[in-house]
Coordinates of C-alpha atoms in Angstrom, one line a residue:
X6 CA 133.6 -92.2 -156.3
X7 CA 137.0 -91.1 -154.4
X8 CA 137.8 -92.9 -150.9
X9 CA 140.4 -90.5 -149.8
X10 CA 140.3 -89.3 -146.5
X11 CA 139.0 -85.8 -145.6
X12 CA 142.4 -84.1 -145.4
X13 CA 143.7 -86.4 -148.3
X14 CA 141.2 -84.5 -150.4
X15 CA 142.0 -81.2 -149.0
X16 CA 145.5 -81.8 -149.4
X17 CA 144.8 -82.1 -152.6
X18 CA 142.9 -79.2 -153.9
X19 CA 145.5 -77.2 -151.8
X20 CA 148.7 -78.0 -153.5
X21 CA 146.6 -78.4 -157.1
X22 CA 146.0 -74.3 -156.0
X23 CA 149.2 -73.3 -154.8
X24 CA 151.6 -75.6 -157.6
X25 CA 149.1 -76.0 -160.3
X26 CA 147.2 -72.3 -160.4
X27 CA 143.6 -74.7 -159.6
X28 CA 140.3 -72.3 -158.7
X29 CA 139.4 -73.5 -155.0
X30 CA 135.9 -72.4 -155.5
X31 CA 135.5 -74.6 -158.8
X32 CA 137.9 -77.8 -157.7
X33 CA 136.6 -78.1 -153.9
X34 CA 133.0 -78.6 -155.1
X35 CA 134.0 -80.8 -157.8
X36 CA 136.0 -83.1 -155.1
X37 CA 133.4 -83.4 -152.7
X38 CA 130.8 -84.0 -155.2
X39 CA 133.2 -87.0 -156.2
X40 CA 133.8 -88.3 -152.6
X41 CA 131.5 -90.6 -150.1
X42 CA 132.2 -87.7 -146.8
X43 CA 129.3 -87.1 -144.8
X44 CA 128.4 -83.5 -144.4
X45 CA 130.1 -83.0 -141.0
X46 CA 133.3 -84.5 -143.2
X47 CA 132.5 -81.4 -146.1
X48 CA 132.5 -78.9 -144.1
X49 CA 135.7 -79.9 -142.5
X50 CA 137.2 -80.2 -145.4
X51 CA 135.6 -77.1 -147.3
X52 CA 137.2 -75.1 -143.7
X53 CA 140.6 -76.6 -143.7
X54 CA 140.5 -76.3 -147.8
X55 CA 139.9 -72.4 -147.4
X56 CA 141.3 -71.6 -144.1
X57 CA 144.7 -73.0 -145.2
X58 CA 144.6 -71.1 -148.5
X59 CA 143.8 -67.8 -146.8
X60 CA 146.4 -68.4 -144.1
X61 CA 149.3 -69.2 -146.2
X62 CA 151.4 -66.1 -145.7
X63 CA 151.3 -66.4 -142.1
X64 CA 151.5 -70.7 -142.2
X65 CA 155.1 -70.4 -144.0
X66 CA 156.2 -67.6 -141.2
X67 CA 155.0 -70.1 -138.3
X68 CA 157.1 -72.9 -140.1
X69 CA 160.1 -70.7 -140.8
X70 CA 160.2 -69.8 -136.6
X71 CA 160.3 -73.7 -135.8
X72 CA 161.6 -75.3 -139.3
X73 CA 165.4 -75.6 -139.4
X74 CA 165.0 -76.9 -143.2
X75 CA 164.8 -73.4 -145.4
X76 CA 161.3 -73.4 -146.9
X77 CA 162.5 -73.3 -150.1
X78 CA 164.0 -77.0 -149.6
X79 CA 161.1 -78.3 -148.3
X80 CA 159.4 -80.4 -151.5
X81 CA 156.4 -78.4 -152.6
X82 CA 153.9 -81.3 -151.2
X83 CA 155.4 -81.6 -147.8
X84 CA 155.2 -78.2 -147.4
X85 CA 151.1 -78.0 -148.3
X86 CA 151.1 -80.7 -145.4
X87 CA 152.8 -78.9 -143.2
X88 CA 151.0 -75.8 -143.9
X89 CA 147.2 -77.8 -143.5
X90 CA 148.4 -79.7 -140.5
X91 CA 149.3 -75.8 -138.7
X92 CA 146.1 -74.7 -139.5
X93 CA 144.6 -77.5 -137.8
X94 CA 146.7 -77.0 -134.8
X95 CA 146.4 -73.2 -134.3
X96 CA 143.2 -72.0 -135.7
X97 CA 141.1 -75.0 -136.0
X98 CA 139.4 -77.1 -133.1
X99 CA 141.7 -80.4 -134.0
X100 CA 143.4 -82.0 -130.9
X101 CA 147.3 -81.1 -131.4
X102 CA 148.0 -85.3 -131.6
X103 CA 144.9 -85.7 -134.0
X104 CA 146.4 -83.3 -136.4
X105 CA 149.8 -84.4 -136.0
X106 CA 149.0 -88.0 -135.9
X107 CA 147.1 -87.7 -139.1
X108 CA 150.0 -85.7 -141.2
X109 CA 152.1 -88.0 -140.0
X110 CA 149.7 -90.8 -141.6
X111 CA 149.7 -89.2 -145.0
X112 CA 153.6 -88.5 -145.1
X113 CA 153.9 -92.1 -144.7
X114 CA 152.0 -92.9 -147.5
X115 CA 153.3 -90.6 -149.7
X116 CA 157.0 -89.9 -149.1
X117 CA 159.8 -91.5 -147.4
X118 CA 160.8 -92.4 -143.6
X119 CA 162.8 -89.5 -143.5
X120 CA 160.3 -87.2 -144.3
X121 CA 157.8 -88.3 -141.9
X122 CA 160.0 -88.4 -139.4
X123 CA 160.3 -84.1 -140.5
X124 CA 156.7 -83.6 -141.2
X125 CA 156.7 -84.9 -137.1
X126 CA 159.4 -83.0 -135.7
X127 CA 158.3 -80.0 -136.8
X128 CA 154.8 -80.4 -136.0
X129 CA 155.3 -81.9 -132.5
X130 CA 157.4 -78.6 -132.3
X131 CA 154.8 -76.2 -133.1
X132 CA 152.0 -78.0 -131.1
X133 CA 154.4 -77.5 -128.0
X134 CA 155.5 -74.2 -128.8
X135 CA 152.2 -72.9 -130.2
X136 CA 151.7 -70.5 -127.2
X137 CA 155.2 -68.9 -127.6
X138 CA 155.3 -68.0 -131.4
X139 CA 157.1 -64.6 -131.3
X140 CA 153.8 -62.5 -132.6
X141 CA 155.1 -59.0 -134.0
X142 CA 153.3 -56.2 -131.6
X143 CA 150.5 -53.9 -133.1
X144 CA 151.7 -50.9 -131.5
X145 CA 155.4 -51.4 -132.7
X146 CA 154.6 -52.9 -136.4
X147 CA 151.3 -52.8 -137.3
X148 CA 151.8 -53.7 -141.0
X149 CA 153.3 -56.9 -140.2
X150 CA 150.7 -57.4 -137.3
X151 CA 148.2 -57.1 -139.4
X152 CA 148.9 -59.6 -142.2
X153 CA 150.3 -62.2 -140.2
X154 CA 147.1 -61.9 -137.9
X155 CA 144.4 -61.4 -140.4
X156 CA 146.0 -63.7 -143.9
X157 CA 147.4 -60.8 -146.0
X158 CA 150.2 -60.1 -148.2
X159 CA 152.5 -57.6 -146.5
X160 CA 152.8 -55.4 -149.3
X161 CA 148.9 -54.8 -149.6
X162 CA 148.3 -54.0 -145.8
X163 CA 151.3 -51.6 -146.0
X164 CA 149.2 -50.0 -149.4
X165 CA 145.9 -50.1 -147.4
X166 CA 147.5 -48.2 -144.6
X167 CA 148.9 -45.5 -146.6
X168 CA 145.2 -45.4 -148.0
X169 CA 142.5 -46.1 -145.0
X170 CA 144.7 -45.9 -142.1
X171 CA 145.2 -49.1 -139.7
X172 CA 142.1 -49.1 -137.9
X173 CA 140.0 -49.4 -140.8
X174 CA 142.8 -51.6 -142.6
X175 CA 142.7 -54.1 -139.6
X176 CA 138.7 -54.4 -140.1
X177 CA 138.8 -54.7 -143.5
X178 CA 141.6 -58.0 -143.5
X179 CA 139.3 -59.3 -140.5
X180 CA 135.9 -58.7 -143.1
X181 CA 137.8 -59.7 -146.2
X182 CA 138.3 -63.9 -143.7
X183 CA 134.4 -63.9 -143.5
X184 CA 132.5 -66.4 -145.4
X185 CA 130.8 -64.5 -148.0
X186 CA 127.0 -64.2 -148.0
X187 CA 125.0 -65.7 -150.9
X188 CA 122.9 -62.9 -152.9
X189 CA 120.5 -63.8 -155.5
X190 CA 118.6 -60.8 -157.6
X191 CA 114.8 -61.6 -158.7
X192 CA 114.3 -60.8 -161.6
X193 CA 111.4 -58.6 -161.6
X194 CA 110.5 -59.3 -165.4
X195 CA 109.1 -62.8 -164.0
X196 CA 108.5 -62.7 -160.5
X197 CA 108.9 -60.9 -156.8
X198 CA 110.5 -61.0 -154.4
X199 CA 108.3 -62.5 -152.0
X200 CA 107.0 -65.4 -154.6
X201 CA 110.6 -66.0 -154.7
X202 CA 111.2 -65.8 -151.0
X203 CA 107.9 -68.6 -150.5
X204 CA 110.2 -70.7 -153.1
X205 CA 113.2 -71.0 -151.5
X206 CA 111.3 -71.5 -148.3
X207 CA 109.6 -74.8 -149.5
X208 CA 113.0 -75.8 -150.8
X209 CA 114.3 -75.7 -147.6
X210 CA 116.0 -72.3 -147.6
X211 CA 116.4 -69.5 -145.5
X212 CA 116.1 -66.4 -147.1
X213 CA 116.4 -62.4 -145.7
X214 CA 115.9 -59.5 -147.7
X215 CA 118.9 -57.7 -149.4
X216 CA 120.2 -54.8 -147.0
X217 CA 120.0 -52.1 -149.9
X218 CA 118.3 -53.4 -152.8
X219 CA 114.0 -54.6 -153.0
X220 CA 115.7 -57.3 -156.1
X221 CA 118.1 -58.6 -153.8
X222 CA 117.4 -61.6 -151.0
X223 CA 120.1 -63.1 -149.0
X224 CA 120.0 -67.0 -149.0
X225 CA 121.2 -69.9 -146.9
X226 CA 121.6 -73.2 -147.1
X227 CA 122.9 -76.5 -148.1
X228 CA 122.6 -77.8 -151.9
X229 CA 122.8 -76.5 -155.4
X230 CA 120.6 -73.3 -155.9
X231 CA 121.1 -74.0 -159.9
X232 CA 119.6 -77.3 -159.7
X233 CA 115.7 -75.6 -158.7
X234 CA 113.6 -75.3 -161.9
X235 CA 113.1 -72.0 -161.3
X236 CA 117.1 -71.3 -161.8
X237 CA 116.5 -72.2 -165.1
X238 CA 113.6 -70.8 -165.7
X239 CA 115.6 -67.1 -165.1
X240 CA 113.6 -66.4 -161.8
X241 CA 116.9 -65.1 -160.4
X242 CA 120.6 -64.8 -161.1
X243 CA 123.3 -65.4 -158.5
X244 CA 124.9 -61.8 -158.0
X245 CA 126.2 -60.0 -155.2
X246 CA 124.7 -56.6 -154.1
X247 CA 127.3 -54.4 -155.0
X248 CA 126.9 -55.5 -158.3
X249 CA 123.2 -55.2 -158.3
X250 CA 124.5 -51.3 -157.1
X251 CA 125.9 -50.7 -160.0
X252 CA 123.6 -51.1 -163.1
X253 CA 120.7 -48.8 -160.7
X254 CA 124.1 -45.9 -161.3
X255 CA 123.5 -46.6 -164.9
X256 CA 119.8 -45.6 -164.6
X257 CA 119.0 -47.3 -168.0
X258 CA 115.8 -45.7 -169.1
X259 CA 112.7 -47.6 -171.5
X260 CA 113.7 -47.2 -175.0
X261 CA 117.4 -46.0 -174.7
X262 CA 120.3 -48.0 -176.4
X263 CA 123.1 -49.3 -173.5
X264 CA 126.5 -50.4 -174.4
X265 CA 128.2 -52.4 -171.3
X266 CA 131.8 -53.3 -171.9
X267 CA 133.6 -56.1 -170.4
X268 CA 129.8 -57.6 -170.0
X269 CA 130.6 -61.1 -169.8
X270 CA 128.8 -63.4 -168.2
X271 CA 126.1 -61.1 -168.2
X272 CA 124.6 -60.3 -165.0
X273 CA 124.7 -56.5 -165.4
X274 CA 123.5 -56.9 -168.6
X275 CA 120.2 -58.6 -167.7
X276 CA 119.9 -56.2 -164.9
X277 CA 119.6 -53.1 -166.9
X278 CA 117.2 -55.3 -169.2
X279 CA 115.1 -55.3 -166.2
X280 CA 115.2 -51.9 -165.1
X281 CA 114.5 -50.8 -168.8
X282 CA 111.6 -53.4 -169.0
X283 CA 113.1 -55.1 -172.0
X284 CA 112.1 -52.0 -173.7
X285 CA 115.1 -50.3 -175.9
X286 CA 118.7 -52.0 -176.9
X287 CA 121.5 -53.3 -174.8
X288 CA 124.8 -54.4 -176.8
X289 CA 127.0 -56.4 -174.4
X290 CA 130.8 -56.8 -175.5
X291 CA 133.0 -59.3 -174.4
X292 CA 136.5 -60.4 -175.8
X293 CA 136.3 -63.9 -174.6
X294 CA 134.1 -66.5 -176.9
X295 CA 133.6 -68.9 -174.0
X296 CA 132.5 -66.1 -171.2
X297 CA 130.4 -64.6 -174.6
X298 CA 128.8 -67.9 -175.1
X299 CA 128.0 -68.2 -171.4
X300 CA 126.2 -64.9 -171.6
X301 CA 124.4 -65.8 -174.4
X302 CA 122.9 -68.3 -172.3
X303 CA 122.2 -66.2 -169.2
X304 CA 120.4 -63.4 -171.8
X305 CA 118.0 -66.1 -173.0
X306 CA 117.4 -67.3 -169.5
X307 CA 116.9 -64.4 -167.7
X308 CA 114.3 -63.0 -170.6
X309 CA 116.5 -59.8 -171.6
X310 CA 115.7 -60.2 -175.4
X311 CA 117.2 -56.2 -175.8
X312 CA 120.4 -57.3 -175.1
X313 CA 122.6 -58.5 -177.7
X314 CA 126.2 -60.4 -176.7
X315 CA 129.2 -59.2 -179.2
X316 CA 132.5 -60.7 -179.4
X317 CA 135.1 -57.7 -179.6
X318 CA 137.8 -55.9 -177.9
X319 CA 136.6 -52.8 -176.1
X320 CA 139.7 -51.0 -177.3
X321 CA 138.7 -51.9 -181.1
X322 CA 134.9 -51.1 -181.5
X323 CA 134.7 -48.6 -184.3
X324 CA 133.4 -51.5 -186.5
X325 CA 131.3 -52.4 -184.2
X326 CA 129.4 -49.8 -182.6
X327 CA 128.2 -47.3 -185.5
X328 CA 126.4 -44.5 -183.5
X329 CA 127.0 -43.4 -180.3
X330 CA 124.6 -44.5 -177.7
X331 CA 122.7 -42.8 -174.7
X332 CA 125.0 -44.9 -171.5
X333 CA 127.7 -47.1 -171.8
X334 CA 129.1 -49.4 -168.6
X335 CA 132.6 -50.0 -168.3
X336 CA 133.0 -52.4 -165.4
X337 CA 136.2 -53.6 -166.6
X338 CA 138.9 -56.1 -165.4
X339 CA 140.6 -55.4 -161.8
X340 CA 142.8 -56.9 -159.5
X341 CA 139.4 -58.0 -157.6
X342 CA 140.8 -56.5 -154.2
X343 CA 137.5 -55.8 -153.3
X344 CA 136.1 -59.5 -153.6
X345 CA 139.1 -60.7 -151.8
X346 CA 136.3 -63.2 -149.3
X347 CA 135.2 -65.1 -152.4
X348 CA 138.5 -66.5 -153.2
X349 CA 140.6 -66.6 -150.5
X350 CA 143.7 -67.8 -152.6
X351 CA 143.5 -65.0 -154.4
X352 CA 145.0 -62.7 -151.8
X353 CA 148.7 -64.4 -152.9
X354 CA 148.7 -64.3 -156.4
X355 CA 148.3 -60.7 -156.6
X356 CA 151.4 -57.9 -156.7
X357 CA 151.8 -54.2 -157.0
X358 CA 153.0 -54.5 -160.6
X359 CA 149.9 -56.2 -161.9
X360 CA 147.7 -53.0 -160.5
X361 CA 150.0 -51.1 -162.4
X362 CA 149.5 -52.8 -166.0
X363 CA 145.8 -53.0 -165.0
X364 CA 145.5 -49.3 -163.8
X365 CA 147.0 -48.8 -167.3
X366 CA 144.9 -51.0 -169.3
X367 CA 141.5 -49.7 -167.5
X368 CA 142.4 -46.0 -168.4
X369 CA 142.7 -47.2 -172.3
X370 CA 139.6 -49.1 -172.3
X371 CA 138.1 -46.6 -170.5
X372 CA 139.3 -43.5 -172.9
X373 CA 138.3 -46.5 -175.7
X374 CA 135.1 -46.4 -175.0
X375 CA 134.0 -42.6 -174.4
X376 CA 133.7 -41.5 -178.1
X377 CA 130.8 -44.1 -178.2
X378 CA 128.9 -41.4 -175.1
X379 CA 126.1 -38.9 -177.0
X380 CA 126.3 -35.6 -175.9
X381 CA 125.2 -35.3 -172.8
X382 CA 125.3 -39.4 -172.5
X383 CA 126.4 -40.8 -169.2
X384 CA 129.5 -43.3 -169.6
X385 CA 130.0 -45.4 -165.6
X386 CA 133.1 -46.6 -164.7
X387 CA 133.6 -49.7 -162.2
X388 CA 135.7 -52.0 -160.8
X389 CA 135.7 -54.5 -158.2
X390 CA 139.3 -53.4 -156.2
X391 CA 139.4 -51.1 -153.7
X392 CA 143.0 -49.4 -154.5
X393 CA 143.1 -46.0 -155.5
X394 CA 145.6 -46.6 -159.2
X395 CA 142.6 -48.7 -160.3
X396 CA 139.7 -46.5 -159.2
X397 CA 140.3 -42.8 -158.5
X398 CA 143.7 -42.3 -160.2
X399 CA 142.2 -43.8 -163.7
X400 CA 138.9 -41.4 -163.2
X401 CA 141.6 -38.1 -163.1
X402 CA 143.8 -39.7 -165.7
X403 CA 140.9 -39.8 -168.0
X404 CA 139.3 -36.6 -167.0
X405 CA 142.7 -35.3 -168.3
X406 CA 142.8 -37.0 -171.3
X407 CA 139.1 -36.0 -171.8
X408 CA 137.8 -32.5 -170.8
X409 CA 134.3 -33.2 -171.9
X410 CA 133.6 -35.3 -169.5
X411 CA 132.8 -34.7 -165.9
X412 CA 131.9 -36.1 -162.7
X413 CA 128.4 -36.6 -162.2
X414 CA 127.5 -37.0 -158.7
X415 CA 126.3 -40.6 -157.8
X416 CA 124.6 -40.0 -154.6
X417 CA 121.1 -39.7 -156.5
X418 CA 121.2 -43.3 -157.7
X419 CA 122.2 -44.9 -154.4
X420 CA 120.0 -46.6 -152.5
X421 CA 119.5 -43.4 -149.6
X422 CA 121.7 -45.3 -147.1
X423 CA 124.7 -45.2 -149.2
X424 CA 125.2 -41.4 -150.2
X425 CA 126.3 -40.1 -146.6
X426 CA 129.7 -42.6 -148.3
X427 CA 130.0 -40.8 -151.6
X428 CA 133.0 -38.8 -151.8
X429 CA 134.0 -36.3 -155.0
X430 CA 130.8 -37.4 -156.5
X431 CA 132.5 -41.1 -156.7
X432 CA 131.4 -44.0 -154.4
X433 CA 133.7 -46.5 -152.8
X434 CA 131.9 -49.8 -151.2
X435 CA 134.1 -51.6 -148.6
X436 CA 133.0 -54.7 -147.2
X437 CA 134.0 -53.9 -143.4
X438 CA 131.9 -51.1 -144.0
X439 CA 129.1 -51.7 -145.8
X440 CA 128.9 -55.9 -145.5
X441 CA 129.0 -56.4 -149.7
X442 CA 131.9 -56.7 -152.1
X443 CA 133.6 -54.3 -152.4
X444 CA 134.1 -51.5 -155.3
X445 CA 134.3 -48.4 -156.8
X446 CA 131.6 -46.4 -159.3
X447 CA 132.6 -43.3 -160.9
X448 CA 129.3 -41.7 -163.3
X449 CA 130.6 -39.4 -165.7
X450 CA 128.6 -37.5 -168.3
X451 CA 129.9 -35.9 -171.8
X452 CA 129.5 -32.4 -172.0
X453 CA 126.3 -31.6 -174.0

């Protein structure tokens, strides 16, 4: 067990995020489940966790306008403290003295006299001057509004602009600082929805139908959803309804061979198992043997005995694949600009140059994989990002490249609420817009 305080343990997962490159989402969890805090304690830990990492960008500007130390002098573990202890004063409901009073606590116990005695001055500060912070004006510099307002790197609002505009970009930050909703699909090959809804019930959950999707229910609640036996028994599979979107643009008929690329861990896989009723041939290819393992597991608990998980490189598949097959799936790697809400220290580590390489690597993996399309086959392209190099520009790089392909019109496999959003035959799901991740599905079919 771990008797740290509540911000000793945030603190903690904080700086093992920002110094040591730690998953929020998988060391939070792991922290809490090791501590003795109440729930009131978790969930102030699991906000000041999460609202800290989100905030950073606009944290280090608050401490550079009241900080005379440079913030690249400031010891790495000072300046998560600092950062935390902000986010309690300005966005949290903390008394200013509590939040102070307690950083000041934990700089004693971890550093010097001399840096307490900063960690307070520059606190007591802010907490005094919190109402005068010199806030850059929407109407004069809307960029910089915007990501110091909303948590976002000042480079991606400026690319968002030049895309959506600022209105739209402004509600899309706001959406993307939501908690995300938890989606599960039911799988249909073992049960319903509404046998599934009566089982979360009695296990204490409240549960709403999908906004798009009959498979999908929207749950909420406290504890472990993998931990009910029906979890294991591959009643449902924890997937967000964009995804779920995604393998119904497929269409995967009964008796038809699938290839899905980049399938890993499996959850589009065992969707189009279900929607061909385990009748025909999925091969699923994944580079990476853990993530293949891992959907290895999830075919054999979710019943999709079509599908078969391959270890290989998308790019290198000659050997593997020896005929060409009726649909394949690319739903390759992506900045995840579209699923920014899920990790919220994710917004930082991204930057323009990595869309760049992946813009590049998804029009060879894409252009990999289209020899593998029959005639007249039906090869779907999606990512989870939002930014047009990795969607739009890599669907007319590769029509270039390959003239017998064309756009096929999604509209027809979208649920009917969705197609008044499809746009050149492509579909781009925003989640200001539409209230699911967000992402982009492009259908193209090979010339017959």
């Amino acid at each position: 067990m771990n008797d740290k305080s509540s911000r000793e343990i945030a603190l903690e997962v904080i700086h093992r995020v920002t110094k040591g490159g730690a998953y929020a989402n998988i060391l939070l969890p792991k922290k809490l489940a090791q501590s003795r805090l109440d729930k009131r304690d978790r969930a102030f830990v699991t906000e000041l966790t999460y609202g800290t990492l989100r905030a950073l960008g606009t944290l280090d500007w608050i401490i550079k306008q009241f900080s005379k130390q440079k913030l690249d002098k400031i010891p790495d573990l000072v300046l998560d403290l600092l950062r935390m202890s902000i986010y309690q004063i300005i966005y949290m409901d903390v008394p200013d003295h509590a939040a102070v009073n307690e950083a000041v606590v934990i700089a004693k116990s971890y550093f010097h006299p001399g840096i307490s005695k900063f960690v307070n001055g520059v606190l007591r500060a802010i907490a005094r001057g919190q109402d005068k912070i010199p806030w850059p004006r929407k109407d004069k510099d809307p960029a910089r509004y915007i990501s110091l307002k909303y948590f976002h790197p000042l480079w991606l609002v400026k690319m968002w602009i030049e895309d959506f505009g600022v209105d739209e970009t402004q509600a899309l930050c706001k959406a993307n600082n939501r908690p995300p909703k938890l989606t599960v699909r039911v799988n249909m090959l073992k049960t319903t929805p509404e046998k599934l809804t009566e089982i979360f019930e009695k296990a204490g959950w409240e549960v709403n139908p999908g906004k798009y999707l009959e498979e999908a229910l929207v749950v909420n609640g406290v504890g472990d959803l993998s931990s009910l036996p029906q979890y294991k028994k591959g009643y449902f599979y924890v997937q967000d309804e964009s995804s779920m979107i995604i393998s119904h643009v497929v269409d995967p008929q009964p008796g038809e061979t699938i290839l899905d690329i980049a399938a890993a861990p499996g959850g589009k896989t065992t969707h189009i198992a279900e929607l061909m009723e385990n009748n025909g041939q999925i091969l699923s290819v994944d580079i990476n043997p853990n993530r293949v393992n891992l959907m290895r597991e999830n075919i054999r608990r979710m019943g999709a005995s079509i599908a078969q998980a391959i270890r290989a490189d998308a790019t290198k598949l000659k050997p593997v694949i020896k005929k060409p097959v009726d649909r394949v799936l690319c739903d390759v790697p992506c900045s995840g600009l579209g699923v920014l809400a899920r990790r919220p220290d994710a917004r930082w580590t991204k930057n323009p140059e990595q869309i760049e390489e992946l813009s590049s690597l998804q029009t060879k993996m894409l252009t990999s994989v289209a020899d593998f399309v029959k005639p007249g086959g039906v090869l779907v392209y999606s990512v989870c990002t939002i930014d047009k190099p990795e969607t739009r520009l890599v669907v007319e790089r590769f029509l270039r490249i390959r003239e017998d392909f064309y756009v096929d019109d999604v509209a027809p496999y979208l649920p009917e609420s969705l197609r008044s959003d499809v746009r050149d035959g492509t579909i781009q799901l925003m989640p200001n817009r539409h209230g699911i991740d967000g992402l982009f599905i492009a259908r193209l079919r090979r010339i017959a």
